[in-house]
mmCIF file of C-alpha atoms in Angstrom:
data_model
loop_
_atom_site.group_PDB
_atom_site.id
_atom_site.type_symbol
_atom_site.label_atom_id
_atom_site.label_comp_id
_atom_site.label_asym_id
_atom_site.label_seq_id
_atom_site.Cartn_x
_atom_site.Cartn_y
_atom_site.Cartn_z
ATOM 1 C CA MET A 1 105.519 118.616 118.523
ATOM 2 C CA ARG A 2 103.286 118.726 115.482
ATOM 3 C CA VAL A 3 100.185 120.879 115.044
ATOM 4 C CA THR A 4 97.580 120.407 112.340
ATOM 5 C CA VAL A 5 96.958 123.635 110.421
ATOM 6 C CA LEU A 6 94.120 123.288 107.894
ATOM 7 C CA GLY A 7 94.880 119.596 107.591
ATOM 8 C CA VAL A 8 98.661 119.990 107.264
ATOM 9 C CA THR A 9 100.854 118.866 110.153
ATOM 10 C CA VAL A 10 103.416 121.547 111.019
ATOM 11 C CA ASP A 11 106.427 120.968 113.267
ATOM 12 C CA THR A 12 107.022 123.518 116.013
ATOM 13 C CA TYR A 13 110.809 123.137 115.937
ATOM 14 C CA SER A 14 112.986 126.208 116.320
ATOM 15 C CA MET A 15 115.614 126.958 113.683
ATOM 16 C CA ALA A 16 118.312 125.416 115.876
ATOM 17 C CA GLU A 17 116.253 122.267 116.411
ATOM 18 C CA THR A 18 115.564 121.928 112.695
ATOM 19 C CA VAL A 19 119.230 122.313 111.838
ATOM 20 C CA GLU A 20 120.148 119.735 114.490
ATOM 21 C CA LYS A 21 117.735 117.178 113.035
ATOM 22 C CA ILE A 22 119.177 117.665 109.566
ATOM 23 C CA LYS A 23 122.712 117.339 110.945
ATOM 24 C CA LEU A 24 121.786 114.079 112.678
ATOM 25 C CA ALA A 25 120.220 112.740 109.464
ATOM 26 C CA VAL A 26 123.394 113.476 107.487
ATOM 27 C CA ARG A 27 125.610 111.993 110.182
ATOM 28 C CA GLY A 28 123.397 108.933 110.475
ATOM 29 C CA ARG A 29 123.054 108.575 106.693
ATOM 30 C CA THR A 30 119.278 108.555 107.011
ATOM 31 C CA ALA A 31 117.349 110.163 104.177
ATOM 32 C CA ILE A 32 114.776 112.760 105.201
ATOM 33 C CA ARG A 33 112.617 115.219 103.250
ATOM 34 C CA ILE A 34 111.954 118.728 104.543
ATOM 35 C CA VAL A 35 109.085 121.005 103.488
ATOM 36 C CA THR A 36 109.110 124.701 104.379
ATOM 37 C CA ALA A 37 105.350 125.285 104.377
ATOM 38 C CA ASN A 38 104.082 128.826 103.873
ATOM 39 C CA PRO A 39 100.440 129.990 104.070
ATOM 40 C CA GLU A 40 100.028 129.859 100.303
ATOM 41 C CA MET A 41 101.103 126.222 100.160
ATOM 42 C CA ILE A 42 98.939 125.161 103.109
ATOM 43 C CA TYR A 43 95.917 127.020 101.752
ATOM 44 C CA ALA A 44 96.354 125.461 98.295
ATOM 45 C CA SER A 45 96.428 121.982 99.844
ATOM 46 C CA GLN A 46 92.790 122.467 100.892
ATOM 47 C CA TYR A 47 91.838 122.087 97.247
ATOM 48 C CA ASN A 48 94.571 119.686 96.165
ATOM 49 C CA PRO A 49 94.551 116.327 98.000
ATOM 50 C CA ASP A 50 97.739 115.228 96.241
ATOM 51 C CA LEU A 51 99.564 118.289 97.536
ATOM 52 C CA LYS A 52 98.257 117.691 101.042
ATOM 53 C CA ASP A 53 99.540 114.104 100.892
ATOM 54 C CA VAL A 54 102.960 115.302 99.707
ATOM 55 C CA LEU A 55 103.196 117.846 102.517
ATOM 56 C CA ASN A 56 102.045 115.488 105.254
ATOM 57 C CA SER A 57 104.376 112.703 104.140
ATOM 58 C CA ALA A 58 107.463 114.879 104.700
ATOM 59 C CA ASP A 59 109.720 114.083 107.639
ATOM 60 C CA ILE A 60 109.907 117.724 108.738
ATOM 61 C CA ILE A 61 107.394 120.477 107.917
ATOM 62 C CA THR A 62 108.561 123.885 109.083
ATOM 63 C CA ALA A 63 106.499 127.032 109.641
ATOM 64 C CA ASP A 64 107.655 129.172 106.736
ATOM 65 C CA GLY A 65 106.286 132.626 107.502
ATOM 66 C CA ILE A 66 104.749 134.556 110.337
ATOM 67 C CA GLY A 67 101.287 133.606 109.085
ATOM 68 C CA VAL A 68 101.919 129.948 109.849
ATOM 69 C CA VAL A 69 103.460 130.840 113.213
ATOM 70 C CA TRP A 70 100.334 132.871 114.031
ATOM 71 C CA ALA A 71 98.107 129.948 112.977
ATOM 72 C CA VAL A 72 99.980 127.493 115.215
ATOM 73 C CA ARG A 73 99.651 129.846 118.182
ATOM 74 C CA GLN A 74 95.990 130.515 117.376
ATOM 75 C CA LEU A 75 95.419 126.775 117.595
ATOM 76 C CA GLY A 76 96.835 126.749 121.124
ATOM 77 C CA ALA A 77 100.349 125.421 120.547
ATOM 78 C CA GLN A 78 103.726 126.931 121.405
ATOM 79 C CA ILE A 79 106.144 127.790 118.620
ATOM 80 C CA LYS A 80 109.238 129.935 118.993
ATOM 81 C CA GLU A 81 109.871 131.230 115.494
ATOM 82 C CA ARG A 82 109.384 130.815 111.786
ATOM 83 C CA VAL A 83 111.772 128.591 109.831
ATOM 84 C CA THR A 84 111.879 129.848 106.253
ATOM 85 C CA GLY A 85 113.655 128.173 103.372
ATOM 86 C CA ILE A 86 116.325 130.844 102.897
ATOM 87 C CA ASP A 87 116.978 131.202 106.638
ATOM 88 C CA LEU A 88 117.250 127.439 107.044
ATOM 89 C CA VAL A 89 119.701 127.188 104.162
ATOM 90 C CA GLN A 90 121.871 129.960 105.570
ATOM 91 C CA SER A 91 121.768 128.362 109.021
ATOM 92 C CA LEU A 92 122.987 125.063 107.567
ATOM 93 C CA PHE A 93 126.065 126.466 105.827
ATOM 94 C CA PRO A 94 128.284 126.899 108.942
ATOM 95 C CA ILE A 95 127.671 123.286 110.019
ATOM 96 C CA ALA A 96 128.062 122.038 106.455
ATOM 97 C CA ASN A 97 131.401 123.835 106.267
ATOM 98 C CA THR A 98 132.624 122.385 109.561
ATOM 99 C CA GLU A 99 131.579 118.862 108.588
ATOM 100 C CA LYS A 100 132.640 119.215 104.935
ATOM 101 C CA TRP A 101 129.286 118.324 103.436
ATOM 102 C CA ARG A 102 128.471 117.991 99.765
ATOM 103 C CA ILE A 103 125.566 120.231 98.712
ATOM 104 C CA TYR A 104 123.719 120.281 95.399
ATOM 105 C CA PHE A 105 121.739 123.313 94.179
ATOM 106 C CA LEU A 106 118.938 122.423 91.762
ATOM 107 C CA GLY A 107 116.741 125.218 90.460
ATOM 108 C CA GLY A 108 116.548 128.820 89.372
ATOM 109 C CA ARG A 109 117.090 130.382 85.987
ATOM 110 C CA PRO A 110 120.223 129.422 84.027
ATOM 111 C CA GLY A 111 123.228 130.978 85.734
ATOM 112 C CA VAL A 112 121.534 131.720 89.067
ATOM 113 C CA ALA A 113 122.496 128.513 90.912
ATOM 114 C CA GLU A 114 126.025 128.832 89.545
ATOM 115 C CA GLN A 115 126.299 132.407 90.829
ATOM 116 C CA ALA A 116 124.855 131.357 94.198
ATOM 117 C CA VAL A 117 127.474 128.606 94.492
ATOM 118 C CA LYS A 118 130.277 131.067 93.717
ATOM 119 C CA LYS A 119 129.129 133.464 96.420
ATOM 120 C CA VAL A 120 128.478 130.844 99.100
ATOM 121 C CA SER A 121 131.665 128.868 98.431
ATOM 122 C CA SER A 122 133.776 131.980 98.997
ATOM 123 C CA ASP A 123 132.459 132.129 102.564
ATOM 124 C CA TYR A 124 132.337 128.363 103.142
ATOM 125 C CA PRO A 125 135.274 126.848 101.233
ATOM 126 C CA ALA A 126 135.082 123.435 102.928
ATOM 127 C CA ILE A 127 131.681 122.677 101.366
ATOM 128 C CA THR A 128 131.751 120.848 98.033
ATOM 129 C CA PHE A 129 129.061 122.162 95.672
ATOM 130 C CA SER A 130 127.456 121.186 92.417
ATOM 131 C CA PHE A 131 124.465 122.682 90.642
ATOM 132 C CA SER A 132 121.942 122.568 87.804
ATOM 133 C CA HIS A 133 119.422 125.173 86.749
ATOM 134 C CA GLY A 134 115.709 124.442 87.060
ATOM 135 C CA TYR A 135 114.730 124.965 83.423
ATOM 136 C CA PHE A 136 115.168 121.374 82.335
ATOM 137 C CA SER A 137 112.740 119.415 80.163
ATOM 138 C CA SER A 138 111.330 115.992 80.943
ATOM 139 C CA GLU A 139 113.785 114.594 78.382
ATOM 140 C CA GLU A 140 116.696 116.202 80.237
ATOM 141 C CA GLU A 141 115.583 115.024 83.672
ATOM 142 C CA ALA A 142 117.423 111.699 83.428
ATOM 143 C CA ASP A 143 120.718 113.527 82.927
ATOM 144 C CA ILE A 144 119.963 115.765 85.921
ATOM 145 C CA LEU A 145 119.235 112.735 88.089
ATOM 146 C CA LYS A 146 122.454 111.039 86.980
ATOM 147 C CA LYS A 147 124.467 114.162 87.751
ATOM 148 C CA ILE A 148 122.982 114.353 91.245
ATOM 149 C CA THR A 149 123.464 110.632 91.863
ATOM 150 C CA ASP A 150 127.071 110.729 90.686
ATOM 151 C CA PHE A 151 127.768 113.740 92.906
ATOM 152 C CA GLN A 152 126.366 111.940 95.990
ATOM 153 C CA PRO A 153 125.215 115.033 97.914
ATOM 154 C CA ASP A 154 124.646 115.087 101.638
ATOM 155 C CA VAL A 155 122.066 117.837 101.126
ATOM 156 C CA LEU A 156 119.968 118.492 98.027
ATOM 157 C CA LEU A 157 118.425 121.969 97.844
ATOM 158 C CA VAL A 158 115.617 122.146 95.280
ATOM 159 C CA GLY A 159 114.379 125.539 94.161
ATOM 160 C CA LEU A 160 111.818 124.697 91.495
ATOM 161 C CA GLY A 161 109.036 126.749 93.039
ATOM 162 C CA ALA A 162 106.178 125.443 95.139
ATOM 163 C CA PRO A 163 104.572 122.996 94.802
ATOM 164 C CA ARG A 164 106.650 121.602 91.928
ATOM 165 C CA GLN A 165 109.710 121.187 94.142
ATOM 166 C CA GLU A 166 107.702 119.321 96.808
ATOM 167 C CA PHE A 167 106.312 116.872 94.270
ATOM 168 C CA TRP A 168 109.734 116.476 92.647
ATOM 169 C CA LEU A 169 111.460 115.605 95.909
ATOM 170 C CA LYS A 170 108.699 113.147 96.807
ATOM 171 C CA GLU A 171 108.986 111.482 93.393
ATOM 172 C CA HIS A 172 112.780 111.169 93.635
ATOM 173 C CA PRO A 173 113.613 109.930 97.148
ATOM 174 C CA GLY A 174 117.048 108.967 98.378
ATOM 175 C CA LEU A 175 119.098 111.372 96.263
ATOM 176 C CA ALA A 176 120.577 112.929 99.419
ATOM 177 C CA TYR A 177 120.382 112.502 103.184
ATOM 178 C CA ALA A 178 118.391 115.741 103.357
ATOM 179 C CA GLY A 179 116.219 117.003 100.529
ATOM 180 C CA ILE A 180 114.789 120.485 101.074
ATOM 181 C CA GLY A 181 112.447 122.599 98.946
ATOM 182 C CA VAL A 182 113.841 126.131 99.073
ATOM 183 C CA GLY A 183 111.763 128.177 96.625
ATOM 184 C CA GLY A 184 113.575 131.289 95.417
ATOM 185 C CA SER A 185 116.513 130.968 97.813
ATOM 186 C CA PHE A 186 119.089 130.722 95.030
ATOM 187 C CA ASP A 187 118.122 134.179 93.751
ATOM 188 C CA ALA A 188 118.690 135.580 97.237
ATOM 189 C CA LEU A 189 122.015 133.755 97.628
ATOM 190 C CA ALA A 190 123.153 134.881 94.174
ATOM 191 C CA GLY A 191 122.158 138.469 94.911
ATOM 192 C CA THR A 192 119.764 138.716 91.949
ATOM 193 C CA VAL A 193 116.913 139.352 94.408
ATOM 194 C CA GLN A 194 117.436 141.453 97.518
ATOM 195 C CA ARG A 195 115.854 140.365 100.790
ATOM 196 C CA ALA A 196 114.158 142.891 102.995
ATOM 197 C CA PRO A 197 116.424 144.715 105.473
ATOM 198 C CA LYS A 198 116.900 142.945 108.793
ATOM 199 C CA LYS A 199 114.637 145.412 110.626
ATOM 200 C CA ILE A 200 111.768 144.614 108.273
ATOM 201 C CA GLN A 201 112.381 140.881 108.652
ATOM 202 C CA ASP A 202 112.269 141.268 112.433
ATOM 203 C CA LEU A 203 108.934 143.087 112.151
ATOM 204 C CA HIS A 204 107.591 140.077 110.190
ATOM 205 C CA VAL A 205 106.453 142.189 107.238
ATOM 206 C CA GLU A 206 108.934 140.878 104.674
ATOM 207 C CA TRP A 207 105.933 139.861 102.562
ATOM 208 C CA LEU A 208 104.928 143.541 102.322
ATOM 209 C CA TYR A 209 108.451 144.545 101.302
ATOM 210 C CA ARG A 210 108.405 141.963 98.507
ATOM 211 C CA LEU A 211 104.968 143.129 97.374
ATOM 212 C CA LEU A 212 106.197 146.720 97.132
ATOM 213 C CA LYS A 213 109.254 145.581 95.196
ATOM 214 C CA GLU A 214 107.290 143.123 93.030
ATOM 215 C CA PRO A 215 103.718 144.468 92.732
ATOM 216 C CA TRP A 216 102.809 141.785 90.200
ATOM 217 C CA ARG A 217 102.750 139.368 93.143
ATOM 218 C CA TRP A 218 99.558 140.946 94.562
ATOM 219 C CA LYS A 219 97.298 138.067 93.511
ATOM 220 C CA ARG A 220 99.489 135.601 95.417
ATOM 221 C CA GLN A 221 99.460 137.822 98.488
ATOM 222 C CA THR A 222 95.649 137.745 98.660
ATOM 223 C CA VAL A 223 95.989 134.163 99.900
ATOM 224 C CA LEU A 224 97.353 135.362 103.262
ATOM 225 C CA PRO A 225 94.153 137.042 104.548
ATOM 226 C CA ARG A 226 92.085 134.093 103.312
ATOM 227 C CA PHE A 227 94.423 131.698 105.108
ATOM 228 C CA LEU A 228 94.254 133.712 108.344
ATOM 229 C CA PHE A 229 90.471 134.025 108.188
ATOM 230 C CA LYS A 230 90.008 130.291 107.663
ATOM 231 C CA VAL A 231 92.298 129.423 110.586
ATOM 232 C CA LEU A 232 90.489 131.934 112.798
ATOM 233 C CA TRP A 233 87.088 130.570 111.805
ATOM 234 C CA LEU A 234 88.139 126.965 112.486
ATOM 235 C CA SER A 235 89.668 127.866 115.845
ATOM 236 C CA LYS A 236 86.438 129.578 116.906
ATOM 237 C CA GLN A 237 84.419 126.570 115.760
ATOM 238 C CA ARG A 238 86.503 124.366 118.029
ATOM 239 C CA SER A 239 85.864 126.626 121.020
ATOM 240 C CA ILE A 240 82.090 126.577 120.589
#
């Protein structure tokens, strides 16, 4: 089921359902594009029609964050859980290992994707990895594309930051059977950024943990209350 949240259609799939759809796409050799849509991205699309088009043209749009889950429920739909970029990636690795997928990491600062590959491959040795950092120029992009094409990945994980990664995947279709924008996931996988403890994740206040750890993010975090207020206002307008 899909629910429209501020003009963006969000899938209500659980994590298991999302992983299953990606597995079927890889097995069926059908290219799909996945967006993990957080409140900041959805809110920004209100003022950027091109971004809204990119989001809505994706094959799967997951609810990345408790704010989006709340919005879906506020609009009267059922949704089990959030499906964040990092959690989706980590949920894919066991299946990728069993089925011996090829996975490409594109993004992060120089050295981060490489470190992430080293750590993940030690736990999932049957996956074949390749990588490139995300600090490439427009002149270097052709070489990046050739490297990806030659590698022939089953899954392409792009961590160029939102919304650059969403536009990039839309502009370069067919590079893998599943192309997923994953934000800062490579930093988490490499261990250069620590995720909140599991208890904090379960309380759905991971955003607060990150804000305390990275106070310079406060301007970005102000989007969340604006997003929630706008959803609440629109839902009340519908009920009048």
